[in-house]
Structure formats: structure tokens, C-alpha cells
PDB file of C-alpha atoms and ligand atoms in Angstrom:
ATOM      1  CA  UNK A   7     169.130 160.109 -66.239  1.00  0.00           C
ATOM      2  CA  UNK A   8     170.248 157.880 -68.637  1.00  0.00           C
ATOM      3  CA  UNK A   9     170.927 154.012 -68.484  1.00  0.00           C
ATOM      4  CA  UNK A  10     171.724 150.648 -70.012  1.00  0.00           C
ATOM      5  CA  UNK A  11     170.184 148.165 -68.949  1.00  0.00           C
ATOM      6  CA  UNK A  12     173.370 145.286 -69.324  1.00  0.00           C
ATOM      7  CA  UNK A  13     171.095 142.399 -68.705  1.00  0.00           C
ATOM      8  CA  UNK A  14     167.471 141.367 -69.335  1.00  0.00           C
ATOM      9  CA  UNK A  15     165.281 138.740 -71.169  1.00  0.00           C
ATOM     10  CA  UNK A  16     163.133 140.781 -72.927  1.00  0.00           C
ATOM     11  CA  UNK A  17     161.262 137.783 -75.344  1.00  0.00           C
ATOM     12  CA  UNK A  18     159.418 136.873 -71.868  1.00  0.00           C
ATOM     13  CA  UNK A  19     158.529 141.075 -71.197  1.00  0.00           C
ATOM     14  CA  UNK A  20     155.586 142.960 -73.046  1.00  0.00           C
ATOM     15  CA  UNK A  21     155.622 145.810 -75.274  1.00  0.00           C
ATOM     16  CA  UNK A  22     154.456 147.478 -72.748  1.00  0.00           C
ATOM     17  CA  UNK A  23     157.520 146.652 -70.752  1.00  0.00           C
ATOM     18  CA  UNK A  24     159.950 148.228 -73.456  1.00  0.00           C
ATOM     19  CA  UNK A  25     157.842 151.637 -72.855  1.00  0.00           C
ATOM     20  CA  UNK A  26     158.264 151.295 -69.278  1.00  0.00           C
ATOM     21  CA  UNK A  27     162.341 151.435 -69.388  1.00  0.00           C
ATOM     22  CA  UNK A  28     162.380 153.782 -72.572  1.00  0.00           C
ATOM     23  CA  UNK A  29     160.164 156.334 -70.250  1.00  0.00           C
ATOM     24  CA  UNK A  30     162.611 155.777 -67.311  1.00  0.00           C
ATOM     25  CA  UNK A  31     165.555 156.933 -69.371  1.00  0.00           C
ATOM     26  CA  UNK A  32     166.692 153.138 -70.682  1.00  0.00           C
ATOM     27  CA  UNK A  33     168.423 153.821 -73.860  1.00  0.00           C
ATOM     28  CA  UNK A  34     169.921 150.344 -74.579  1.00  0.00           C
ATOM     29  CA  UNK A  35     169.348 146.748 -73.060  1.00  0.00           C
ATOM     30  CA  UNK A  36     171.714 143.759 -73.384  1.00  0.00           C
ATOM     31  CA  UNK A  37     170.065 140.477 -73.370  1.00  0.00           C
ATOM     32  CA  UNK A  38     172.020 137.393 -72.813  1.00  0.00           C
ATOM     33  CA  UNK A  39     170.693 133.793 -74.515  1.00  0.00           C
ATOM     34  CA  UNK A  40     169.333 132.105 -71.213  1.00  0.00           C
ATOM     35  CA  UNK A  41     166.958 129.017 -70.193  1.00  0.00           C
ATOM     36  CA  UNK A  42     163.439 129.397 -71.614  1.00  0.00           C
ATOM     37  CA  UNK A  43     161.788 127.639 -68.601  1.00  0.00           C
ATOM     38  CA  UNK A  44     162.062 124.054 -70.045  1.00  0.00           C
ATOM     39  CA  UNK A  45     164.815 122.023 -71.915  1.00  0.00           C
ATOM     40  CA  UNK A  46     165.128 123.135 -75.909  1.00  0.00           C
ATOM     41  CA  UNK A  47     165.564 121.135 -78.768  1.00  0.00           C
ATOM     42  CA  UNK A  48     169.054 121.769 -80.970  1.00  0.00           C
ATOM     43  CA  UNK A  49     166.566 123.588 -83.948  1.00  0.00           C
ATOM     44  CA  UNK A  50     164.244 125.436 -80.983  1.00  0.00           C
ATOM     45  CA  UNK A  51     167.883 127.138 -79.551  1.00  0.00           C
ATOM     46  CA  UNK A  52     168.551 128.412 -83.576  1.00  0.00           C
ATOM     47  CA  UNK A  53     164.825 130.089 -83.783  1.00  0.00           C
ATOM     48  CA  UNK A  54     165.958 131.533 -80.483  1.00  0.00           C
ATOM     49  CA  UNK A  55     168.645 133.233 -81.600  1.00  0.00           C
ATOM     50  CA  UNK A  56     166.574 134.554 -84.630  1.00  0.00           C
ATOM     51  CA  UNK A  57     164.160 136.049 -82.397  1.00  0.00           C
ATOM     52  CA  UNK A  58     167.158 137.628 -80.425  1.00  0.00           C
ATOM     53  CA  UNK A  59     168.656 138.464 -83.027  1.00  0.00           C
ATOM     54  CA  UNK A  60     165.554 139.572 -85.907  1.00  0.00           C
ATOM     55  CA  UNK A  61     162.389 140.305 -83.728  1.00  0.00           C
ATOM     56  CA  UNK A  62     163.607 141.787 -80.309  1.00  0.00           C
ATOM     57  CA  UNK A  63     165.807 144.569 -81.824  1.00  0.00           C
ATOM     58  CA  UNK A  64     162.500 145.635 -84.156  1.00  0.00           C
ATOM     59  CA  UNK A  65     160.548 145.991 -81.062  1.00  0.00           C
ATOM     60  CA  UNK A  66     162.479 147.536 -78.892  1.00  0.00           C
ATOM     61  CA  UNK A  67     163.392 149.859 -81.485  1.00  0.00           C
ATOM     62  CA  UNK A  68     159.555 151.049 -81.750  1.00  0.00           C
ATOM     63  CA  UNK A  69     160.319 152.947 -78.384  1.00  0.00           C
ATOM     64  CA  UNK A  70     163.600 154.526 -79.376  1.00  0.00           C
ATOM     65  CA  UNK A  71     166.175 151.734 -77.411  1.00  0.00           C
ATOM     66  CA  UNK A  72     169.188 150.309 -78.695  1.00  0.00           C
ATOM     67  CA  UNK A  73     168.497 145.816 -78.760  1.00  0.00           C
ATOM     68  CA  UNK A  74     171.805 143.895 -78.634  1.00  0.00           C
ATOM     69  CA  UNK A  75     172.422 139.921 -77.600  1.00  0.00           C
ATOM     70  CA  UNK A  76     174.358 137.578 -76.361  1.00  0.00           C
ATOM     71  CA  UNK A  77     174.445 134.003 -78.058  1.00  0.00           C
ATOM     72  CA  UNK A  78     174.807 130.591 -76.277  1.00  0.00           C
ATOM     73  CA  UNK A  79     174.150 127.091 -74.710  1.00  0.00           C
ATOM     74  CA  UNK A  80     172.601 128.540 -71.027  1.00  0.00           C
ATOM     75  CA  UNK A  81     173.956 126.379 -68.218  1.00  0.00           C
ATOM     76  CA  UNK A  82     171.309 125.039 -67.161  1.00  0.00           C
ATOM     77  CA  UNK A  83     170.783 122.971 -70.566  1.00  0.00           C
ATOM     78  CA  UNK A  84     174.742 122.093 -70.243  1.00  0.00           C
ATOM     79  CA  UNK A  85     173.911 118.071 -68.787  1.00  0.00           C
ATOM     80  CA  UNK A  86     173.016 117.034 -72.451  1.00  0.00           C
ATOM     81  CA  UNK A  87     176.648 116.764 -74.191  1.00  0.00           C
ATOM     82  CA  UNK A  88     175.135 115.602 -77.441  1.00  0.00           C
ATOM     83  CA  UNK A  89     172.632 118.350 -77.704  1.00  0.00           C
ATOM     84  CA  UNK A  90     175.527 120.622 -76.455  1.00  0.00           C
ATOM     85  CA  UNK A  91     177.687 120.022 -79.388  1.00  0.00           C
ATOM     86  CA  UNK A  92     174.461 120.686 -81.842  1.00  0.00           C
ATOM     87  CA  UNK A  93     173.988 123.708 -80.549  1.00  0.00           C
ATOM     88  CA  UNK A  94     177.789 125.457 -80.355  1.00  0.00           C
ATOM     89  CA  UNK A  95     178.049 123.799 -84.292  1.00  0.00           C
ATOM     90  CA  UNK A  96     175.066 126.709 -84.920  1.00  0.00           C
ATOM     91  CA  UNK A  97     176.658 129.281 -83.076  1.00  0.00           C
ATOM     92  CA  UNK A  98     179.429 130.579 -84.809  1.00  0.00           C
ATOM     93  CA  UNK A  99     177.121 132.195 -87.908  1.00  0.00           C
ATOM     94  CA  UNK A 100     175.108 133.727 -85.590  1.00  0.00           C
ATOM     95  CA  UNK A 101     177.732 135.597 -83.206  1.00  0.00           C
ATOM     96  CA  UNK A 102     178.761 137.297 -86.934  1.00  0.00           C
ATOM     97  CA  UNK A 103     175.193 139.246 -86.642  1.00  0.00           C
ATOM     98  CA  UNK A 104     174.832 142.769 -86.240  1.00  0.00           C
ATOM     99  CA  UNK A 105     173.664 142.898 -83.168  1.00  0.00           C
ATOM    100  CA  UNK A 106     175.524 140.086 -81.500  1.00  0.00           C
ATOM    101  CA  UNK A 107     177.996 141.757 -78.499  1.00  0.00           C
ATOM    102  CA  UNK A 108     179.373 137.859 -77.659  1.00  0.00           C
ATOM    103  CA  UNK A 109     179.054 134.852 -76.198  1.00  0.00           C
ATOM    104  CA  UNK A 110     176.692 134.588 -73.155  1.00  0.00           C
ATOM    105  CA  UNK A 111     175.395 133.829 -70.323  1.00  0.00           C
ATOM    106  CA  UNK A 112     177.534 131.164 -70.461  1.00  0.00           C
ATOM    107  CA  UNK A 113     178.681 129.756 -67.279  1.00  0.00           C
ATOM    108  CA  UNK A 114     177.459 127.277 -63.820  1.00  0.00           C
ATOM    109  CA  UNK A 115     174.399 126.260 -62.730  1.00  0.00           C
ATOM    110  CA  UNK A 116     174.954 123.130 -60.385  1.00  0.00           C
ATOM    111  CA  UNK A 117     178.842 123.053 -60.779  1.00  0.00           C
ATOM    112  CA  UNK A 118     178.868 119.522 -62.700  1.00  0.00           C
ATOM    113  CA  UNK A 119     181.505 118.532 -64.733  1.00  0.00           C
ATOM    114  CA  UNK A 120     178.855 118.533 -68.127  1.00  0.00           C
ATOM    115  CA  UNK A 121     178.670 122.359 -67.123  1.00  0.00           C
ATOM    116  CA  UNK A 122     182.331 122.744 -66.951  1.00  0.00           C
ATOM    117  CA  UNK A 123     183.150 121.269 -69.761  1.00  0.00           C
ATOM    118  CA  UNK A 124     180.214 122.925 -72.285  1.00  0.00           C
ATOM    119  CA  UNK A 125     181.515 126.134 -70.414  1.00  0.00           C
ATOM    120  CA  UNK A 126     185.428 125.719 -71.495  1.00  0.00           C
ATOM    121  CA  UNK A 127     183.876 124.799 -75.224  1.00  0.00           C
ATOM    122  CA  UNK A 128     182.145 127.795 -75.185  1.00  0.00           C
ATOM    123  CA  UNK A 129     185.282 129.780 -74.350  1.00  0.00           C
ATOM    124  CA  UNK A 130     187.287 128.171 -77.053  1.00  0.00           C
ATOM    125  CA  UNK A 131     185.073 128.896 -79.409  1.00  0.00           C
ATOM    126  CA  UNK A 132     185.206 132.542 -78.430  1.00  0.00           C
ATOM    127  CA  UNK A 133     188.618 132.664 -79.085  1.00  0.00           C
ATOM    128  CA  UNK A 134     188.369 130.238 -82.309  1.00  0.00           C
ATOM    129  CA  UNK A 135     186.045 132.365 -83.696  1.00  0.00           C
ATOM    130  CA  UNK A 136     186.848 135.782 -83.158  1.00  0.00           C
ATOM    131  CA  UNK A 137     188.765 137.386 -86.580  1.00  0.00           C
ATOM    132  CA  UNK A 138     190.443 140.614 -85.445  1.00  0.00           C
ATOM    133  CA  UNK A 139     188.454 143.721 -86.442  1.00  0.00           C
ATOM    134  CA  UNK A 140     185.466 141.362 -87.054  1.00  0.00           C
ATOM    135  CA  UNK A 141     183.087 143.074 -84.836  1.00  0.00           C
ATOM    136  CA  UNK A 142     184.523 146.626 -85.690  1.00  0.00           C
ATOM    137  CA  UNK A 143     186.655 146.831 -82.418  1.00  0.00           C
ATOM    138  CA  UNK A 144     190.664 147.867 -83.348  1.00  0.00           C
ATOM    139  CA  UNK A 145     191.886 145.209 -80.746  1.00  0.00           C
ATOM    140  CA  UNK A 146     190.664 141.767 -78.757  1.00  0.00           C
ATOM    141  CA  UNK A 147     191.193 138.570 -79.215  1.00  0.00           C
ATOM    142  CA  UNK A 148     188.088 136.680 -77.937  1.00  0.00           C
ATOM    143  CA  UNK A 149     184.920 137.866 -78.588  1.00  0.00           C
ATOM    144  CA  UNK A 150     182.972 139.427 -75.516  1.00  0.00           C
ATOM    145  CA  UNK A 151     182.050 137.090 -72.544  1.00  0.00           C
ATOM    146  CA  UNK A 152     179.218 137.228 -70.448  1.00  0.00           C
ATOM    147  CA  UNK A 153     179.012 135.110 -67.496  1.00  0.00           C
ATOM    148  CA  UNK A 154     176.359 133.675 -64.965  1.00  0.00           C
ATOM    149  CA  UNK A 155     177.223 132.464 -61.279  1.00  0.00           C
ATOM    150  CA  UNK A 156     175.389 129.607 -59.926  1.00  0.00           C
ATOM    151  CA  UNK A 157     172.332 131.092 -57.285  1.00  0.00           C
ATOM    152  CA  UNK A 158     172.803 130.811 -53.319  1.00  0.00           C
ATOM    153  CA  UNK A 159     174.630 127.433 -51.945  1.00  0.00           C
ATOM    154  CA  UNK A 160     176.334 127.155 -55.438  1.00  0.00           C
ATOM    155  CA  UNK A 161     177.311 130.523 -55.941  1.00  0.00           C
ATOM    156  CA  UNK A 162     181.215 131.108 -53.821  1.00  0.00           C
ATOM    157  CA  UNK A 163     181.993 127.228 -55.393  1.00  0.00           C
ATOM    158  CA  UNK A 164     180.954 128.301 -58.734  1.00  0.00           C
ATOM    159  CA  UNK A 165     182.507 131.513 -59.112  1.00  0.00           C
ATOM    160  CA  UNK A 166     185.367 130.131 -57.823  1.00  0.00           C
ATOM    161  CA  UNK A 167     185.588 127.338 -60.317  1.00  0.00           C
ATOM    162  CA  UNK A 168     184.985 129.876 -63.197  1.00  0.00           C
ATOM    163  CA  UNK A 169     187.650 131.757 -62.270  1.00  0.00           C
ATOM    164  CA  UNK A 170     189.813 128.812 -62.591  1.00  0.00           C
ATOM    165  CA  UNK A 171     188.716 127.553 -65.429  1.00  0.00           C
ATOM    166  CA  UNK A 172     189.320 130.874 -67.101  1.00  0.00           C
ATOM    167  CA  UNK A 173     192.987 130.856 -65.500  1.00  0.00           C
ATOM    168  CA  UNK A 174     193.651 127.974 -67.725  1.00  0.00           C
ATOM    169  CA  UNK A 175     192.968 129.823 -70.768  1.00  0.00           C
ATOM    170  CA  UNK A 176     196.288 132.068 -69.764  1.00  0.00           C
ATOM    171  CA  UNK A 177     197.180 134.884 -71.726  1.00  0.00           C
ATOM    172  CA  UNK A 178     194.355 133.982 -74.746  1.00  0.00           C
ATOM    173  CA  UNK A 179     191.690 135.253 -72.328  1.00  0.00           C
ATOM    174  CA  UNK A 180     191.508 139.134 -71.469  1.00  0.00           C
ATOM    175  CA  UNK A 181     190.039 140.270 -68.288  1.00  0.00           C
ATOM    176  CA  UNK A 182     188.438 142.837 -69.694  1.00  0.00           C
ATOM    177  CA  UNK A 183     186.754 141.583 -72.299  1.00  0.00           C
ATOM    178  CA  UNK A 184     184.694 139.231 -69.849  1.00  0.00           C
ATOM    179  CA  UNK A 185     182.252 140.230 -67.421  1.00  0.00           C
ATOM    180  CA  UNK A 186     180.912 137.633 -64.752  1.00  0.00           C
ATOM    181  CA  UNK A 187     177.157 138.514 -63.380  1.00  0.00           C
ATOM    182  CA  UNK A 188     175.383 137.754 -60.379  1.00  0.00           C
ATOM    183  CA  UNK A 189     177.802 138.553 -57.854  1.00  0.00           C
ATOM    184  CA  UNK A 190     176.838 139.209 -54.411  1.00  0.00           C
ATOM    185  CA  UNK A 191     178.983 140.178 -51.361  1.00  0.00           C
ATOM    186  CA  UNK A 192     181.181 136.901 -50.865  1.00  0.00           C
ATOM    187  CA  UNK A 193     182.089 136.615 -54.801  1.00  0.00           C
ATOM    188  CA  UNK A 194     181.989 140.325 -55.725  1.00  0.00           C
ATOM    189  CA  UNK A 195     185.998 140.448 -54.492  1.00  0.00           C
ATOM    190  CA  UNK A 196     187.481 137.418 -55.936  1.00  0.00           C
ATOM    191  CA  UNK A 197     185.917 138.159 -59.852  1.00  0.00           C
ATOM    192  CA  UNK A 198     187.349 142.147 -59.427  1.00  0.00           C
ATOM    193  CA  UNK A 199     190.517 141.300 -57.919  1.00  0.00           C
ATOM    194  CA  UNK A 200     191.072 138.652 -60.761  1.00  0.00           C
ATOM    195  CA  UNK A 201     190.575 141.613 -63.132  1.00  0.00           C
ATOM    196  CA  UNK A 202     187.044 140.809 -64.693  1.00  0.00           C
ATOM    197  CA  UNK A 203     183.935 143.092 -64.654  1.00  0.00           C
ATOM    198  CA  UNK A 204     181.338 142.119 -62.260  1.00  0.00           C
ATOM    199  CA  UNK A 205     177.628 142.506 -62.642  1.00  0.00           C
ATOM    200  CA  UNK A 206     175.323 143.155 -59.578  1.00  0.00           C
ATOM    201  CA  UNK A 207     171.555 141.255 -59.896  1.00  0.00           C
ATOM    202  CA  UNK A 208     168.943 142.781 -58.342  1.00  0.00           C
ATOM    203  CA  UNK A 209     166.176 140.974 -57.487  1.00  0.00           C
ATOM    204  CA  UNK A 210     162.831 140.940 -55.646  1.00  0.00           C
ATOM    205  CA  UNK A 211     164.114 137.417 -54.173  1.00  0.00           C
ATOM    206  CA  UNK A 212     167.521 136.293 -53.809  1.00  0.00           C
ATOM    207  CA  UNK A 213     170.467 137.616 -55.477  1.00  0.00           C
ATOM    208  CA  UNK A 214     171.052 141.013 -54.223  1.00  0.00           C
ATOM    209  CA  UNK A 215     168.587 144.184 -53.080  1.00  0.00           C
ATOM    210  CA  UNK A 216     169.295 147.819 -54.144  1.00  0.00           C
ATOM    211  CA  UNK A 217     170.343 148.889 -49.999  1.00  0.00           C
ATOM    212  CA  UNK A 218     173.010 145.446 -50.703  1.00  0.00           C
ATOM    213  CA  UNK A 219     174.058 146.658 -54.258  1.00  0.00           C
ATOM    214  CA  UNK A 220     174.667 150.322 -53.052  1.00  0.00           C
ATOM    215  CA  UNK A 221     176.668 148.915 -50.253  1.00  0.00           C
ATOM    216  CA  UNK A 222     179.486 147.275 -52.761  1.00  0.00           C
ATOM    217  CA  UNK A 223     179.627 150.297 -54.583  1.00  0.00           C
ATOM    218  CA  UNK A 224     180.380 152.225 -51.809  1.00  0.00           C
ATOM    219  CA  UNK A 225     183.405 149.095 -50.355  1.00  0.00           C
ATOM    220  CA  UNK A 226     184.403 148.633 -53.994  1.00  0.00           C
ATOM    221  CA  UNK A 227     183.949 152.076 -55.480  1.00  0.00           C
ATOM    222  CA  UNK A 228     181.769 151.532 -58.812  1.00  0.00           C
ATOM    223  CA  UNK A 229     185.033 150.849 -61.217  1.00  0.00           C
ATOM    224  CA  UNK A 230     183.870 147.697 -63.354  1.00  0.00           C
ATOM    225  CA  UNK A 231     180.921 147.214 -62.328  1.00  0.00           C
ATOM    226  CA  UNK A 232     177.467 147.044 -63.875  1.00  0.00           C
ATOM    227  CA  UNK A 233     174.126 146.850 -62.146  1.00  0.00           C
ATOM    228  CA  UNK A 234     170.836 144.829 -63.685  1.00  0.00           C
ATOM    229  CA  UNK A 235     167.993 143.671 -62.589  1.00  0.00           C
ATOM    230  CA  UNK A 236     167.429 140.427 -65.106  1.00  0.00           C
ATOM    231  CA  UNK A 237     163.836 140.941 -65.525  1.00  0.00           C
ATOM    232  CA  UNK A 238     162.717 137.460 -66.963  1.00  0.00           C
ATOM    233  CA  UNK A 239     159.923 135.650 -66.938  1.00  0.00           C
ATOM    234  CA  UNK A 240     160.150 134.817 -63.243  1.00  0.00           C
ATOM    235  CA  UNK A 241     159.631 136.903 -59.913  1.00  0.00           C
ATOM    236  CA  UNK A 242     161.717 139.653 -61.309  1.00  0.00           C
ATOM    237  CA  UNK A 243     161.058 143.458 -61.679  1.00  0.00           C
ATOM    238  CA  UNK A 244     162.949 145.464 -64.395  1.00  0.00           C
ATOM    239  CA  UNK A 245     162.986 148.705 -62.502  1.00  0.00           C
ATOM    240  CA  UNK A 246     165.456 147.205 -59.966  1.00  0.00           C
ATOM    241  CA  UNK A 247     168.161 148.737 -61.884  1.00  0.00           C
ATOM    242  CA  UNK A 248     166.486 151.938 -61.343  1.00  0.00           C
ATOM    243  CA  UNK A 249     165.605 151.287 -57.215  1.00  0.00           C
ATOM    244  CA  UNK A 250     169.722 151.001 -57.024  1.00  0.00           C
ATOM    245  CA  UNK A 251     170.294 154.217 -58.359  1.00  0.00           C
ATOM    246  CA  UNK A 252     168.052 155.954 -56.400  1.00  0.00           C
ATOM    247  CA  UNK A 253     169.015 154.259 -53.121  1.00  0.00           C
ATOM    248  CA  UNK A 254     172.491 155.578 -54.255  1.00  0.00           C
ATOM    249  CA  UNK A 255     171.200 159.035 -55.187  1.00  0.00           C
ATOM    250  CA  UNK A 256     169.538 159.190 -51.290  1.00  0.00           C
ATOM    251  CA  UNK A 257     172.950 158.092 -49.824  1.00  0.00           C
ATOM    252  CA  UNK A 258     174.565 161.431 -51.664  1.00  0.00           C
ATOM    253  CA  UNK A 259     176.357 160.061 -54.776  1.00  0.00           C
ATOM    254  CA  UNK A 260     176.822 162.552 -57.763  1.00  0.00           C
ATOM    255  CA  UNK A 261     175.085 162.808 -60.488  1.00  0.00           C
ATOM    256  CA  UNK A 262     178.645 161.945 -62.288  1.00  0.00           C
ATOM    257  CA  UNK A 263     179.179 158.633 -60.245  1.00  0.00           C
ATOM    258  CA  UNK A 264     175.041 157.964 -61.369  1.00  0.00           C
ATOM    259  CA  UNK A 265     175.798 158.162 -64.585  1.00  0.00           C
ATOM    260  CA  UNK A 266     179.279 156.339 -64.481  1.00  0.00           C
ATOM    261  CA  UNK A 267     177.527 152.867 -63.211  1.00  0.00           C
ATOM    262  CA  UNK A 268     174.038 152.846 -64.737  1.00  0.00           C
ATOM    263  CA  UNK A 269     175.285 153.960 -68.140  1.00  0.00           C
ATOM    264  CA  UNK A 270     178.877 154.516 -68.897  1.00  0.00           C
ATOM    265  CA  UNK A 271     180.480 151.625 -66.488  1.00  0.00           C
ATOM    266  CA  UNK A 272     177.943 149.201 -69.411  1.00  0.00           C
ATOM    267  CA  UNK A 273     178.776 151.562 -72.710  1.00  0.00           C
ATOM    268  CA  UNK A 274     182.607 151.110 -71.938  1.00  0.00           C
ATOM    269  CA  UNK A 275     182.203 147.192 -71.186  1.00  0.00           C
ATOM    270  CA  UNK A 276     179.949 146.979 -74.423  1.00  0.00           C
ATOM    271  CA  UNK A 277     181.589 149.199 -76.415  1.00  0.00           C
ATOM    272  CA  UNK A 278     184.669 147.355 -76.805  1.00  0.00           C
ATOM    273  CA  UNK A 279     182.938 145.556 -79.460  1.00  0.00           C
ATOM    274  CA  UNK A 280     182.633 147.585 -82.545  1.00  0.00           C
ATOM    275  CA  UNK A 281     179.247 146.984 -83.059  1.00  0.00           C
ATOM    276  CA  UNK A 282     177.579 148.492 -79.676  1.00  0.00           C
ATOM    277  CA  UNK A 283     176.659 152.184 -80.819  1.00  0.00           C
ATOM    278  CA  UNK A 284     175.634 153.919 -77.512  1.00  0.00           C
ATOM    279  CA  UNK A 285     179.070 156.015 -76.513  1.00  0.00           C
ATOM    280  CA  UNK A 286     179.588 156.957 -72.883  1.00  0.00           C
ATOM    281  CA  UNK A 287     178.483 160.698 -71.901  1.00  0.00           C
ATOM    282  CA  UNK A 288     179.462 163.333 -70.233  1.00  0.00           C
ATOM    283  CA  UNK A 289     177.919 166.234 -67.892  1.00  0.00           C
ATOM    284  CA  UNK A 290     178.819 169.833 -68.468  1.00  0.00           C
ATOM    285  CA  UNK A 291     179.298 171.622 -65.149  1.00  0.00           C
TER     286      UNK A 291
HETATM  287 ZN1  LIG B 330     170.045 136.062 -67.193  1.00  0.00          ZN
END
């Protein structure tokens, strides 16, 4: 089998990590600028996004898998509006990189009003910034969004705030082109029926488990949405991704269907910017 993984934090995994997933059939990873355990400075955010963007694809190339990134202010380090503004002036050069899919994980963390407003700057800017045709695709007009939901209490609050927030944006925002993570069974609804993709975490704590994730495929039916397992440098295990395909493959589900979540649901998402390579496959019968 074949699979993407859509998100994962691979500067806190070891080589030896990369060989894992490139053994069990990962041909690409998407990794999404996130909280590095403590709060950055403005310049340690920029050497961030040169490892993400310089260092991470040259290793994971050494085992044969595709590296692309996401590029933003995480939530969690939203509080700080000064240090906010720093940061999103050093974005825009960056999200021009070749390996750059969008802006992300942008989103909630405790549902403050600092977090809502860094979150609507970093949706204006990917509208602001996006020149049609400037990441290869032939259409768009934002760049790619990817999109964290707050964890347990302030997860149904959060999503539900995103979703308005991103109402506001009207017609300049396409569904499609953003894809909202985390969901579990009381947000996975709302974020599909608004039209957005929706990414299932799996996780050896909280968040959802692979007999959870297999479940809303089977209510929901596996269009739009992604599975990860957001390996970081926390109680996390990257082969989560892999436990909910095979808890799918024991309930019955084709080979097709297998293929169409782990691997083509992510290359279609990813693929509407020009600059993601891996093209969605097909089985001959
Ligand atoms: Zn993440």
C-alpha cells in the first residue's frame, strides 16, 4: 500500500523514523509549522521555517519520500500580538518556496480573542498573497489552508468559531482549498457539511483511536477526508495512520477505498497546489 502521511512534525522524529514510514509504504509527508514545546523568538520562527523548508526535505529525501510544509504563527504562540505581527511580516517570502503547500496549522488553541484575531491575519494574508498560477495550480485564490482544532473541552467551541470566522471571509475563501484537522465525532459533521476537508488525528491519548477513525469513515463515507497520526515530539506514534487502515482493512473495505483515504483523498487535497508532485493512483483490476 501506498500513503501520505498529511500531517507530522518530523524536525522532533529521527532518521530512523523517516525509514520506518518509507518501509511502510509512506511516499510523502506534509508537515505543518507547529509549537516547538516552548515560546519562540520572531528570528527562532524564520530558522524554523529554513529547517522546514532546507533541511527536512534533504532528509527525508535520503529514504525516497516526498518533504513538503506548511508555514505559520502556531496557535498556541498567538497571545503575543507584537511578536505575532513579526512573524506574519517574514512569512510571505517563505510561502513562495518550493516546497511550501500553504499556510498552516493555523487556527485555536484556548479560543481567545489574540487567537482569533492572529488566525483572521493569517487568512488575509493567504488571500493577499496568493498571485494566480504562483504555486503552479491553473485556479485558487488563497493559498492552501491547514487548520488545527483546539484539544478536548475546547474543541466543539473552537471548531465552531473557525467556521465562523471563515464565513466572514465570504466568497474570497474556497472550501476546498482549506482543510481543518483534528476532528473527532462531535466536530467531524459541522467542518464537512460546511464544505471543508476534515483531517482525523490519531493518537495514543486523546484525539481519536483507529476503531473511532474507522467508525466516521464508515457514517461519513471517506469523501474529504484525510487520516494522520501527528507524530511529534510528544506521546504520539507515527504508525497510527497505518493502525487505521488496517482496522479498516479487518472491517472489509477494498483495497480501492484503502487507497482512496490514506493516499489519494491527501494527493487530491495537496495537489491543488502546483507544486505537490505525488499524483493520485489507480488499481488495475
Ligand atoms: Zn500538528
Amino acid at each position: 500500500m501506498f500513503l501520505i502521511d498529511p500531517h507530522i512534525h518530523m524536525v522532533s522524529r529521527t532518521m530512523a523514523d523517516y525509514e520506518m514510514l518509507a518501509l511502510s509504504g509512506v511516499v510523502a509527508v506534509s508537515e505543518p509549522a507547529f509549537w516547538a514545546g516552548f515560546d519562540r523568538s520572531p528570528a527562532g520562527f524564520v530558522d524554523y521555517y529554513e529547517q522546514l523548508t532546507t533541511f527536512e526535505p534533504k532528509r527525508a529525501a535520503q529514504v525516497g519520500i516526498d518533504h513538503y510544509c506548511w508555514i505559520c504563527l502556531n496557535p498556541k504562540e498567538a497571545e503575543d500580538l507584537g511578536k505575532a505581527r513579526e512573524v506574519l511580516a517574514e512569512m510571505p517570502r517563505f510561502l513562495e518556496r518550493p516546497t511550501v503547500l500553504g499556510v498552516g496549522e493555523i487556527g485555536l488553541n484556548k479560543n481567545t480573542p489574540n487567537e482569533a484575531k492572529v488566525f483572521k491575519q493569517h487568512v488575509e494574508m493567504a488571500i493577499a498573497t496568493f498571485k494566480e498560477g504562483s504555486d503552479g495550480a491553473k485556479n485558487g485564490g488563497h493559498h492552501l489552508i491547514l487548520i488545527h482544532t483546539p484539544h478536548l473541552e475546547d474543541k466543539w467551541k473552537g471548531t465552531r468559531m473557525i467556521l465562523d470566522m471563515l464565513k466572514e471571509f465570504g466568497g474570497a475563501i474556497d472550501s476546498g482549498r482549506v482543510l481543518i484537522d483534528h476532528v473527532e465525532e462531535h466536530t467531524v459533521k459541522m467542518v464537512l457539511d460546511a464544505g471543508y476537508w476534515a483531517g482525523m488525528t490519531i493518537y495514543p491519548i486523546s484525539k481519536a483511536t483507529p476503531q473511532r477513525a474507522a467508525d466516521m469513515v464508515e457514517i461519513y463515507g471517506g469523501q474529504r477526508l484525510c487520516v494522520n497520526a501527528a507524530a511529534d515530539w510528544g506521546v504520539s506514534d507515527p504508525l497510527n495512520t497505518h493502525r487505521t487502515m488496517l482496522e479498516l482493512k479487518r472491517r472489509g473495505h477494498s483495497v480501492e477505498k484503502l487507497l482512496g483515504i490514506f493516499h489519494n483523498n491527501p494527493a487530491q487535497f495537496f495537489g491543488q497546489s502546483g507544486k505537490f508532485a505525488v499524483k493520485p493512483l489507480k488499481i488495475n483490476q
